[in-house]
Coordinates of C-alpha atoms in Angstrom, one line a residue:
M1 CA -102.1 25.1 67.9
Q2 CA -103.6 26.6 71.0
Y3 CA -101.6 29.8 71.3
E4 CA -101.3 31.7 68.0
F5 CA -98.6 34.0 69.3
L6 CA -96.1 31.0 69.6
K7 CA -96.3 30.3 65.9
H8 CA -92.9 31.7 65.0
F9 CA -91.1 31.0 68.2
P10 CA -88.0 29.2 66.7
R11 CA -87.3 32.3 64.6
R12 CA -87.5 34.5 67.7
M13 CA -85.2 32.1 69.5
K14 CA -82.6 32.4 66.7
H15 CA -82.2 36.1 67.5
V16 CA -82.1 35.4 71.2
G17 CA -79.5 32.6 70.7
M18 CA -77.1 34.9 68.9
Y19 CA -76.9 37.1 72.0
A20 CA -77.0 34.2 74.5
L21 CA -74.0 32.3 72.9
L22 CA -72.0 35.5 72.5
I23 CA -72.4 36.4 76.2
E24 CA -71.8 32.8 77.3
N25 CA -68.5 32.6 75.3
S26 CA -67.3 35.9 76.8
I27 CA -68.4 35.8 80.4
Q28 CA -66.6 32.5 81.2
K29 CA -63.2 33.6 80.0
T30 CA -60.5 35.0 82.4
T31 CA -58.3 36.1 79.6
W32 CA -60.0 39.5 79.7
K33 CA -58.3 40.3 83.0
Q34 CA -54.8 40.1 81.4
Y35 CA -55.7 43.1 79.3
G36 CA -57.4 45.2 82.1
F37 CA -61.0 44.6 81.0
M38 CA -62.4 43.5 84.4
K39 CA -66.1 44.4 84.0
A40 CA -68.6 42.5 81.8
D41 CA -69.8 45.9 80.5
E42 CA -66.4 46.8 79.1
Q43 CA -66.0 43.3 77.5
I44 CA -69.3 43.4 75.7
N45 CA -68.7 47.0 74.5
L46 CA -65.4 46.0 73.0
I47 CA -66.8 42.9 71.3
F48 CA -69.5 44.8 69.5
A49 CA -67.0 47.6 68.6
V50 CA -64.8 44.9 66.9
L51 CA -67.9 43.5 65.2
L52 CA -68.8 46.9 63.8
F53 CA -65.3 47.4 62.5
I54 CA -65.4 44.0 60.7
M55 CA -68.8 45.0 59.3
E56 CA -67.5 48.4 58.1
M57 CA -64.6 46.7 56.3
S58 CA -66.9 44.1 54.8
L59 CA -69.3 46.8 53.5
R60 CA -66.4 48.6 51.9
E61 CA -65.2 45.3 50.4
E62 CA -61.8 45.8 51.9
N63 CA -59.6 43.2 53.6
C64 CA -59.9 42.9 57.4
T65 CA -56.8 41.1 58.7
M66 CA -55.8 40.6 62.3
D67 CA -53.3 43.5 61.9
D68 CA -56.2 45.8 61.0
I69 CA -58.3 44.6 63.9
G70 CA -55.3 45.0 66.3
A71 CA -54.7 48.6 65.0
C72 CA -58.4 49.4 65.5
I73 CA -58.4 48.2 69.1
D74 CA -55.1 50.0 69.8
T75 CA -56.6 53.3 68.5
M76 CA -59.9 52.8 70.5
N77 CA -57.9 52.0 73.6
A78 CA -55.6 55.1 73.3
Q79 CA -58.6 57.4 72.8
H80 CA -61.3 55.9 74.9
F81 CA -60.6 52.8 77.1
K82 CA -57.2 54.0 78.4
K83 CA -56.0 50.5 79.3
N84 CA -52.3 49.9 80.0
I85 CA -51.6 47.7 76.9
G86 CA -49.5 48.2 73.8
Y87 CA -50.1 47.4 70.1
D88 CA -48.9 43.7 70.4
E89 CA -51.3 43.1 73.3
C90 CA -54.1 44.8 71.3
R91 CA -53.4 42.4 68.4
Q92 CA -53.5 39.5 70.8
L93 CA -56.8 40.8 72.3
G94 CA -58.2 41.0 68.8
D95 CA -57.2 37.4 68.1
F96 CA -58.8 36.3 71.3
I97 CA -62.1 38.2 70.5
V98 CA -62.4 36.9 66.9
N99 CA -61.1 33.4 67.2
V100 CA -62.1 32.4 70.7
I101 CA -65.3 34.4 71.5
L102 CA -66.8 35.0 68.0
S103 CA -65.6 31.8 66.4
N104 CA -65.7 29.5 69.5
E105 CA -62.1 28.3 68.8
G106 CA -63.3 26.8 65.5
K107 CA -66.1 24.7 67.0
A108 CA -69.6 24.9 65.6
M109 CA -72.1 26.8 67.8
Y110 CA -75.8 25.6 68.1
F111 CA -78.8 26.9 69.9
D112 CA -82.0 25.0 70.4
G113 CA -85.3 26.8 69.9
F114 CA -88.5 25.0 70.8
D115 CA -91.1 24.6 68.0
F116 CA -94.6 24.5 69.6
D117 CA -96.1 23.4 66.3
Q118 CA -94.0 20.2 66.2
N119 CA -93.6 19.9 69.9
A120 CA -89.8 19.5 69.5
Y121 CA -86.6 21.5 69.6
H122 CA -85.1 23.0 66.4
I123 CA -81.3 22.9 66.4
M124 CA -80.1 26.2 64.9
H125 CA -76.5 26.8 63.7
I126 CA -75.1 30.2 64.7
S127 CA -72.0 31.8 63.2
Y128 CA -70.9 35.4 63.6
V129 CA -67.8 35.7 61.4
A130 CA -66.1 33.8 58.6
N131 CA -62.7 34.1 57.0
R132 CA -61.0 33.7 53.6
I133 CA -57.4 33.8 52.4
V134 CA -56.2 37.0 50.7
Y135 CA -52.9 38.1 49.4
V136 CA -51.6 41.5 50.5
D137 CA -49.4 43.3 47.9
Q138 CA -49.7 40.1 45.8
E139 CA -47.2 38.3 48.0
L140 CA -48.1 38.1 51.7
R141 CA -50.7 35.5 52.5
R142 CA -53.2 36.7 55.2
T143 CA -56.5 35.7 56.7
S144 CA -59.3 38.3 56.2
Y145 CA -62.4 38.2 58.3
Y146 CA -66.0 39.2 57.3
L147 CA -69.5 39.0 58.8
T148 CA -71.9 36.2 58.1
D149 CA -75.6 36.6 57.8
D150 CA -76.0 36.0 61.5
G151 CA -73.4 38.6 62.2
Y152 CA -75.2 41.2 60.1
N153 CA -78.6 40.3 61.7
L154 CA -77.0 40.6 65.2
L155 CA -75.6 44.1 64.5
L156 CA -78.6 45.4 62.7
S157 CA -80.9 44.3 65.5
T158 CA -78.8 46.5 68.0
L159 CA -79.6 49.7 66.1
E160 CA -83.3 49.5 65.2
I161 CA -85.2 51.8 62.9
E162 CA -85.8 55.3 64.4
N163 CA -89.1 55.5 66.4
N164 CA -90.6 57.9 63.9
M165 CA -89.9 55.4 61.0
K166 CA -91.0 52.1 62.6
L167 CA -94.7 52.6 62.0
T168 CA -94.2 53.8 58.4
V169 CA -91.9 50.8 57.5
H170 CA -94.3 48.2 59.0
E171 CA -97.3 49.8 57.3
M172 CA -95.5 49.6 54.0
I173 CA -94.6 46.0 54.5
F174 CA -98.2 45.3 55.5
Q175 CA -99.5 47.0 52.4
M176 CA -97.1 44.9 50.2
H177 CA -98.3 41.6 51.8
L178 CA -101.9 42.6 51.2
E179 CA -101.3 43.3 47.5
K180 CA -99.5 40.0 47.1
Q181 CA -102.3 38.3 49.1
S182 CA -99.7 36.9 51.6
Y183 CA -102.3 37.1 54.4
D184 CA -100.4 35.0 56.9
K185 CA -97.4 37.5 56.7
A186 CA -99.8 40.5 56.7
V187 CA -101.2 39.2 60.0
D188 CA -97.7 39.4 61.6
E189 CA -97.2 43.0 60.3
I190 CA -100.5 44.3 61.4
K191 CA -99.8 42.9 64.9
N192 CA -96.4 44.8 64.8
V193 CA -98.3 48.0 63.8
F194 CA -100.8 47.5 66.7
N195 CA -97.9 46.8 69.2
I196 CA -96.1 50.0 68.1
M197 CA -99.2 52.1 68.7
R198 CA -99.9 50.3 72.0
I199 CA -96.3 51.1 73.1
Q200 CA -96.8 54.7 72.1
L201 CA -100.0 55.0 74.2
Q202 CA -98.2 53.5 77.2
K203 CA -95.3 56.0 76.8
I204 CA -97.9 58.8 76.9
Q205 CA -99.5 57.4 80.0
E206 CA -96.2 56.9 81.7
A207 CA -95.2 60.5 80.8
M208 CA -98.4 61.9 82.3
G209 CA -97.7 59.9 85.5
R210 CA -94.2 61.3 85.8
I211 CA -95.4 64.9 85.2
R212 CA -98.1 64.5 87.9
R213 CA -95.5 63.3 90.4
N214 CA -92.9 66.0 89.6
A215 CA -93.2 68.2 86.6
L216 CA -89.7 69.5 87.1
G217 CA -88.3 66.0 86.7
Y218 CA -89.7 65.8 83.2
S219 CA -87.4 67.7 80.8
V220 CA -88.6 69.9 77.9
K221 CA -86.6 67.7 75.6
D222 CA -88.5 64.6 76.7
Y223 CA -91.8 66.5 76.3
E224 CA -90.8 67.6 72.8
D225 CA -89.7 64.1 71.7
I226 CA -93.0 62.5 72.8
L227 CA -95.1 65.2 71.1
L228 CA -93.2 64.7 67.8
E229 CA -93.7 60.9 68.1
N230 CA -97.4 61.4 68.7
L231 CA -97.7 63.6 65.7
D232 CA -95.8 61.1 63.5
T233 CA -98.1 58.3 64.8
I234 CA -101.4 60.0 64.2
R235 CA -100.6 61.8 60.9
D236 CA -102.7 60.2 58.1
T237 CA -102.8 56.9 60.0
K238 CA -106.5 56.6 60.6
Q239 CA -107.6 57.2 57.0
K240 CA -105.0 54.7 55.7
F241 CA -106.1 51.9 58.0
Q242 CA -109.8 52.6 57.4
N243 CA -109.0 52.1 53.6
Y244 CA -107.2 48.8 54.5
R245 CA -110.1 47.7 56.5
E246 CA -112.5 48.2 53.7
M247 CA -110.2 46.3 51.3
V248 CA -110.0 43.4 53.7
K249 CA -113.7 43.4 54.3
S250 CA -114.4 43.2 50.5
R251 CA -111.9 40.4 50.0
A252 CA -113.3 38.4 52.9
K253 CA -116.9 39.0 51.6
E254 CA -115.8 37.7 48.1
L255 CA -114.5 34.4 49.7
E256 CA -117.7 34.1 51.9
D257 CA -119.9 34.6 48.9
A258 CA -118.0 32.1 46.8
N259 CA -118.3 29.6 49.7
I260 CA -122.1 30.0 49.7
N261 CA -123.0 30.4 46.1
V262 CA -120.3 28.8 43.9
K263 CA -118.4 26.0 45.6
R264 CA -117.0 24.9 48.9
L265 CA -113.7 26.7 49.7
S266 CA -110.5 24.7 49.7
E267 CA -108.4 24.3 52.8
K268 CA -106.0 27.1 51.5
E269 CA -108.9 29.5 50.8
E270 CA -110.4 28.8 54.2
E271 CA -107.0 29.6 55.8
K272 CA -106.9 32.9 53.8
L273 CA -110.4 33.8 55.0
A274 CA -109.4 33.1 58.6
H275 CA -106.3 35.4 58.2
L276 CA -108.5 38.1 56.6
K277 CA -110.9 38.0 59.6
E278 CA -107.9 38.3 62.0
I279 CA -106.5 41.2 60.0
E280 CA -109.8 43.0 60.2
T281 CA -109.9 42.5 63.9
Y282 CA -106.5 44.0 64.4
L283 CA -107.3 46.9 62.0
N284 CA -110.3 47.7 64.2
R285 CA -108.1 47.6 67.3
T286 CA -105.5 49.7 65.6
I287 CA -108.0 52.4 64.7
D288 CA -109.3 52.5 68.3
E289 CA -105.7 52.8 69.5
H290 CA -105.2 55.7 67.1
Q291 CA -108.1 57.5 68.7
S292 CA -106.8 56.8 72.2
I293 CA -103.4 58.2 71.2
L294 CA -105.0 61.3 69.8
N295 CA -107.0 61.9 73.0
S296 CA -104.0 61.2 75.2
H297 CA -101.9 63.6 73.1
F298 CA -104.1 66.5 74.1
D299 CA -104.4 65.3 77.7
L300 CA -100.6 65.2 78.0
K301 CA -100.4 68.8 76.8
E302 CA -103.1 69.9 79.2
V303 CA -101.5 68.1 82.2
Y304 CA -98.0 69.5 81.5
T305 CA -99.3 73.0 81.2
K306 CA -101.5 72.7 84.3
E307 CA -98.6 71.3 86.4
L308 CA -96.2 74.0 85.4
E309 CA -98.7 76.7 86.1
A310 CA -99.4 75.2 89.5
L311 CA -95.6 75.2 90.3
S312 CA -95.3 78.8 89.2
R313 CA -98.1 79.7 91.6
M314 CA -96.5 78.0 94.6
S315 CA -94.2 81.0 95.1
L316 CA -97.3 83.2 95.6
I317 CA -98.8 81.1 98.3
R318 CA -98.2 82.1 101.9
R319 CA -98.4 79.2 104.4
F320 CA -98.8 79.5 108.2
S321 CA -99.3 77.2 111.1
L322 CA -102.7 77.1 112.7
R323 CA -101.2 76.1 116.0
T324 CA -98.7 79.0 116.3
E325 CA -100.7 81.7 114.4
L326 CA -104.1 80.9 115.8
Y327 CA -104.4 78.4 118.7
D328 CA -101.5 79.6 120.7
R329 CA -102.4 83.2 120.4
V330 CA -106.0 82.6 121.3
L331 CA -104.9 80.6 124.4
G332 CA -102.5 83.4 125.3
D333 CA -105.1 86.1 124.9
P334 CA -108.7 84.8 124.9
S335 CA -110.0 88.3 124.3
S336 CA -108.7 88.0 120.7
L337 CA -111.7 85.7 120.0
E338 CA -113.7 88.9 119.5
R339 CA -111.5 89.8 116.5
L340 CA -111.4 86.2 115.1
D341 CA -113.4 87.4 112.0
Y342 CA -110.4 89.3 110.9
F343 CA -108.5 86.0 110.6
L344 CA -111.3 84.0 109.0
R345 CA -112.8 86.6 106.7
P346 CA -110.2 86.1 103.8
L347 CA -111.2 82.4 103.7
F348 CA -114.7 83.3 102.7
N349 CA -114.1 86.1 100.3
R350 CA -116.0 85.9 97.1
E351 CA -115.3 87.7 93.9
V352 CA -117.0 91.1 93.6
E353 CA -120.1 91.0 91.4
K354 CA -119.4 92.9 88.3
I355 CA -121.8 95.6 87.1
Y356 CA -121.8 97.7 83.9
N357 CA -120.7 101.2 84.6
I358 CA -121.9 103.5 81.8
N359 CA -119.6 106.3 82.9
K360 CA -116.5 104.2 82.3
A361 CA -117.8 103.3 78.8
L362 CA -117.9 107.0 77.9
E363 CA -114.4 107.8 79.3
L364 CA -111.3 108.1 77.0
Q365 CA -109.7 104.7 77.0
R366 CA -105.9 104.6 77.1
P367 CA -103.7 101.6 76.3
V368 CA -102.7 100.1 79.7
R369 CA -102.4 96.4 78.8
R370 CA -98.7 96.6 78.0
K371 CA -97.9 98.2 81.3
E372 CA -100.0 95.7 83.2
E373 CA -98.3 92.8 81.5
G374 CA -94.9 94.2 82.2
D375 CA -95.7 94.7 85.8
S376 CA -97.2 91.2 86.3
T377 CA -94.4 89.3 84.6
E378 CA -92.1 87.4 87.0
E379 CA -89.4 85.0 86.2
I380 CA -89.3 81.9 88.4
D381 CA -86.3 79.6 88.1
F382 CA -86.8 76.0 89.4
D383 CA -83.5 74.3 90.0
E384 CA -84.1 70.7 91.0
E385 CA -80.5 70.0 91.9
Q386 CA -80.3 73.0 94.2
W387 CA -83.6 72.0 95.8
L388 CA -82.4 68.5 96.5
A389 CA -79.1 69.9 97.9
E390 CA -81.1 72.1 100.2
Q391 CA -83.2 69.2 101.4
E392 CA -80.1 67.1 102.0
N393 CA -78.5 70.0 104.0
R394 CA -81.6 70.3 106.1
R395 CA -81.6 66.5 106.9
K396 CA -77.9 66.7 107.9
Q397 CA -78.5 69.7 110.2
K398 CA -81.4 67.9 111.8
L399 CA -79.3 64.8 112.3
R400 CA -76.6 66.9 114.0
R401 CA -79.2 68.2 116.5
Y402 CA -80.3 64.6 117.2
R403 CA -76.6 63.6 117.8
K404 CA -76.1 66.6 120.1
C405 CA -79.1 65.7 122.3
L406 CA -78.4 62.0 122.5
S407 CA -74.7 62.5 123.1
Y408 CA -75.5 64.8 126.0
L409 CA -77.8 62.2 127.5
L410 CA -75.3 59.4 127.3
E411 CA -72.4 61.5 128.6
M412 CA -74.4 62.6 131.7
A413 CA -75.8 59.2 132.4
D414 CA -72.4 57.5 131.9
R415 CA -70.8 60.1 134.3
Q416 CA -73.1 59.2 137.2
G417 CA -74.1 55.6 136.3
E418 CA -77.8 56.7 136.0
I419 CA -79.6 60.0 135.7
S420 CA -83.2 61.2 135.5
L421 CA -84.8 64.1 133.6
G422 CA -85.4 65.9 136.9
Q423 CA -81.6 65.8 137.6
L424 CA -80.8 66.9 134.1
K425 CA -83.1 69.9 134.4
E426 CA -81.1 71.0 137.5
Q427 CA -77.9 71.0 135.4
G428 CA -79.1 74.1 133.7
E429 CA -78.2 73.0 130.1
Q430 CA -81.7 72.9 128.7
E431 CA -80.6 73.9 125.1
R432 CA -78.2 70.9 124.9
L433 CA -80.9 68.5 126.3
I434 CA -83.8 69.8 124.2
P435 CA -82.7 71.3 120.8
S436 CA -86.4 71.3 119.9
V437 CA -89.6 69.7 121.2
G438 CA -89.9 67.2 118.3
I439 CA -86.3 66.0 118.5
F440 CA -86.4 65.5 122.3
K441 CA -89.8 63.8 122.1
E442 CA -88.7 61.4 119.4
I443 CA -85.5 60.4 121.2
M444 CA -87.2 59.8 124.5
V445 CA -90.0 57.8 122.9
E446 CA -87.4 55.6 121.1
L447 CA -85.5 55.1 124.4
I448 CA -88.6 54.1 126.4
K449 CA -89.8 51.9 123.6
N450 CA -86.5 50.0 123.4
Q451 CA -86.2 49.9 127.3
V452 CA -82.9 47.9 127.1
I453 CA -80.3 48.5 124.4
D454 CA -77.7 45.7 124.2
I455 CA -74.6 47.2 122.5
E456 CA -72.9 43.9 121.7
A457 CA -76.1 42.6 120.0
L458 CA -76.3 45.9 118.0
K459 CA -72.7 45.5 116.8
R460 CA -73.3 41.9 115.8
E461 CA -76.4 42.8 113.9
R462 CA -74.7 45.7 112.0
S463 CA -71.8 43.4 111.0
E464 CA -74.2 40.8 109.5
F465 CA -76.3 43.2 107.5
I466 CA -75.4 45.8 104.8
Q467 CA -77.2 49.0 105.5
D468 CA -77.6 52.2 103.5
R469 CA -76.2 55.4 104.8
Q470 CA -78.2 57.0 107.6
V471 CA -80.5 59.7 106.2
E472 CA -83.1 59.8 109.0
F473 CA -82.9 59.4 112.8
Q474 CA -82.3 55.8 113.9
L475 CA -81.6 55.4 117.6
N476 CA -79.6 52.2 117.5
E477 CA -77.4 53.3 114.6
M478 CA -76.7 56.7 116.2
V479 CA -75.8 55.1 119.6
L480 CA -73.2 52.9 117.9
N481 CA -71.8 55.9 115.9
L482 CA -71.5 58.0 119.1
M483 CA -69.7 55.3 120.9
E484 CA -67.2 54.9 118.0
E485 CA -66.5 58.6 117.9
N486 CA -66.3 59.2 121.6
P487 CA -63.7 56.9 123.3
A488 CA -65.1 57.7 126.8
L489 CA -68.3 55.9 125.8
S490 CA -66.6 52.8 124.3
G491 CA -67.0 50.6 127.4
I492 CA -70.8 50.8 127.6
Q493 CA -72.4 47.4 127.6
R494 CA -76.1 48.2 128.1
I495 CA -78.4 51.2 128.2
E496 CA -81.6 50.9 130.2
T497 CA -84.5 53.3 130.2
Y498 CA -87.6 53.3 132.4
R499 CA -90.2 55.7 133.8
Q500 CA -90.5 56.7 137.5
E501 CA -94.3 57.0 137.8
S502 CA -94.0 57.8 141.5
R503 CA -92.2 61.1 141.0
E504 CA -93.7 64.3 139.9
P505 CA -93.7 65.1 136.2
V506 CA -90.8 67.3 135.0
V507 CA -91.7 70.6 133.4
F508 CA -89.4 72.4 130.9
E509 CA -90.3 76.0 130.1
N510 CA -89.5 78.2 127.1
V511 CA -88.6 75.3 124.8
E512 CA -88.3 75.9 121.1
D513 CA -90.9 74.1 118.9
E514 CA -90.6 73.0 115.2
E515 CA -92.2 76.3 114.0
G516 CA -89.7 78.5 115.9
G517 CA -92.2 79.4 118.7
R518 CA -91.7 78.9 122.4
K519 CA -93.7 76.7 124.7
S520 CA -93.6 74.7 128.0
I521 CA -93.6 70.9 128.0
R522 CA -94.6 68.5 130.7
C523 CA -93.2 64.9 130.7
S524 CA -92.8 61.9 133.0
D525 CA -89.5 61.6 135.0
V526 CA -87.5 59.1 132.9
V527 CA -84.3 57.5 134.2
L528 CA -81.4 56.6 131.9
R529 CA -79.0 53.9 133.4
I530 CA -75.6 53.0 131.9
I531 CA -74.1 49.5 132.6
R532 CA -70.4 49.1 131.7
E533 CA -68.2 46.1 131.3
E534 CA -66.8 44.7 134.5

C-alpha cells in the first residue's frame, strides 16, 4: 500500500457513517415542524438527549418503554425547550425519533467505507437501538428499547476523554501493546500520542498569536487551562518515552542480529522489525515534540506577562500630534526655532550615570520601600466591552457629522438646481458645510471621483445585493439613506459634480481639523448639480 495512513480507513468510516446516516434520516423529515422543532440544531440536540436517556436506562438494566421516553421528552420540553406540545404529542415525538430516525422504520441501514488495501468498498451495517418484549407488572406486554454496540460507540465518541487524560490513556495502551509484542497496534498508539502532543503545541502557538493581537481578548481562565494542560503533557513524559525508545531499539537489534547470525527472518518477523523501526521513528519525534512544548510553555508565560505589562504602561504614555504641537506653532512663530531644543531634549535624555557616594553609605538607613511601593501602586481596569462600546459610539458620531455635511450640500444644490462652493461660502453656514477638514475633504473627493451618481442604478444595485450595516462612510449608501429620510430629496434622479478650473480657488478660514485645532483650507471651486425627474 502506498499511503500507510489509509490502512484502517474502513474503521474510521464506520464512525463517520454513524453520524452521516443519523443526520440524513433526520434532516429530510418534515414531521419535526409539527412539534415546533424548526431548526436542525434543535432536532439533533433532542435526538442525542433521547439516546442518552436510553443509554442511562440500559446501564441501569431498567426497562425503557415508549411511555418512559415520552415522559422524558415531556419533562425536558417543560424545563428547557418550551415548545407548545403536551404529553401525548411528546410520546408521538419519541415514537418518531426512535422508530423512524434511529430505526429507519425497521429497514436495515448500511454505509459503504472504502478499503484502500483491497481497492473496494466495505458494506458496514449500522444500528443504533434494538428492542425486546418485556412485561410490566407481570401482565402488560410492552416494547423496551436499548442501545446496540453502535449506539454506545456513537455516544461515547461524543464525550471524549478529558484532555489531561488523553495522553496518559494512549501511553498506557501503547505500553500494553509493546509488552504483548503487538507492534502493529503499538504503531497506531504512538501515532496517537504524537498527534496529541502536536495538537498541544499548536494550541500554545495559537494562544501566543491571540495574546500578541490582543492580550485583553485572552481570558485568565484560558491561560490557566493551557498552562495546566502543558504541565500534564510534559510531566514525566520525556523519561518514559526515552525508556520506551531504548526497549524498542534493543528488540529491533535482537531481530537484526538474528537475521545476520542465525537464520533468515520470516515474513512475520520482518514485519515486526519494520513496525519497530517505525515506532522508534515516532518515539524520536515525540521526544522532540516534548522539548518544543517545554520551550513554548515558557515562551507563552513570557509573552503573556510582557503584553500585560505593555498594556499597563499605555496609560502612562502621553501622545501628541507633531503637526499641531510643533509644525503649526513653528509656522505661526518662526522665532520659536531658537527654543526648539526644549522640545527635542527629552527625546535624547539618557539615564544619569551612577556613582558610589560614600557619604550615603555612612548615613542611617530607614525603611522606605513599603512607602515607595504603596505610592507607586496603581490599579488599572481594562474593560474590553466598554472600550468597544466607546469605539462604536465614536463611529456613530462621526457618521452623523458626515450625514450633516452631505445633507446640507444636497439640500442647497436641490434648492437652486446647482450650486458651487463659492456660493455656499457666501451663505455663511460654514460649520454645517465643514464639520471638520477631514470629513469635508473625504466627501468632496468621493463626489468628484464619482462625477455622476445615478440614483436609479444605486437603488437597483442595493436591491440585488445584501450588504452589512454601514459602519464607515460610504457616499452612495448615505445618499440613498438621506433621500429616504428626507421626502424633499426623493425626486432626485442624478447628481453631477465637476470642477470649475477657470474660477479662483475658494478659501475657508478658521476651520476645525481632526486634532481640534484651527486652520485655513484652500480648494478648487466645485459645482454640485441636481437633476430631477421630469
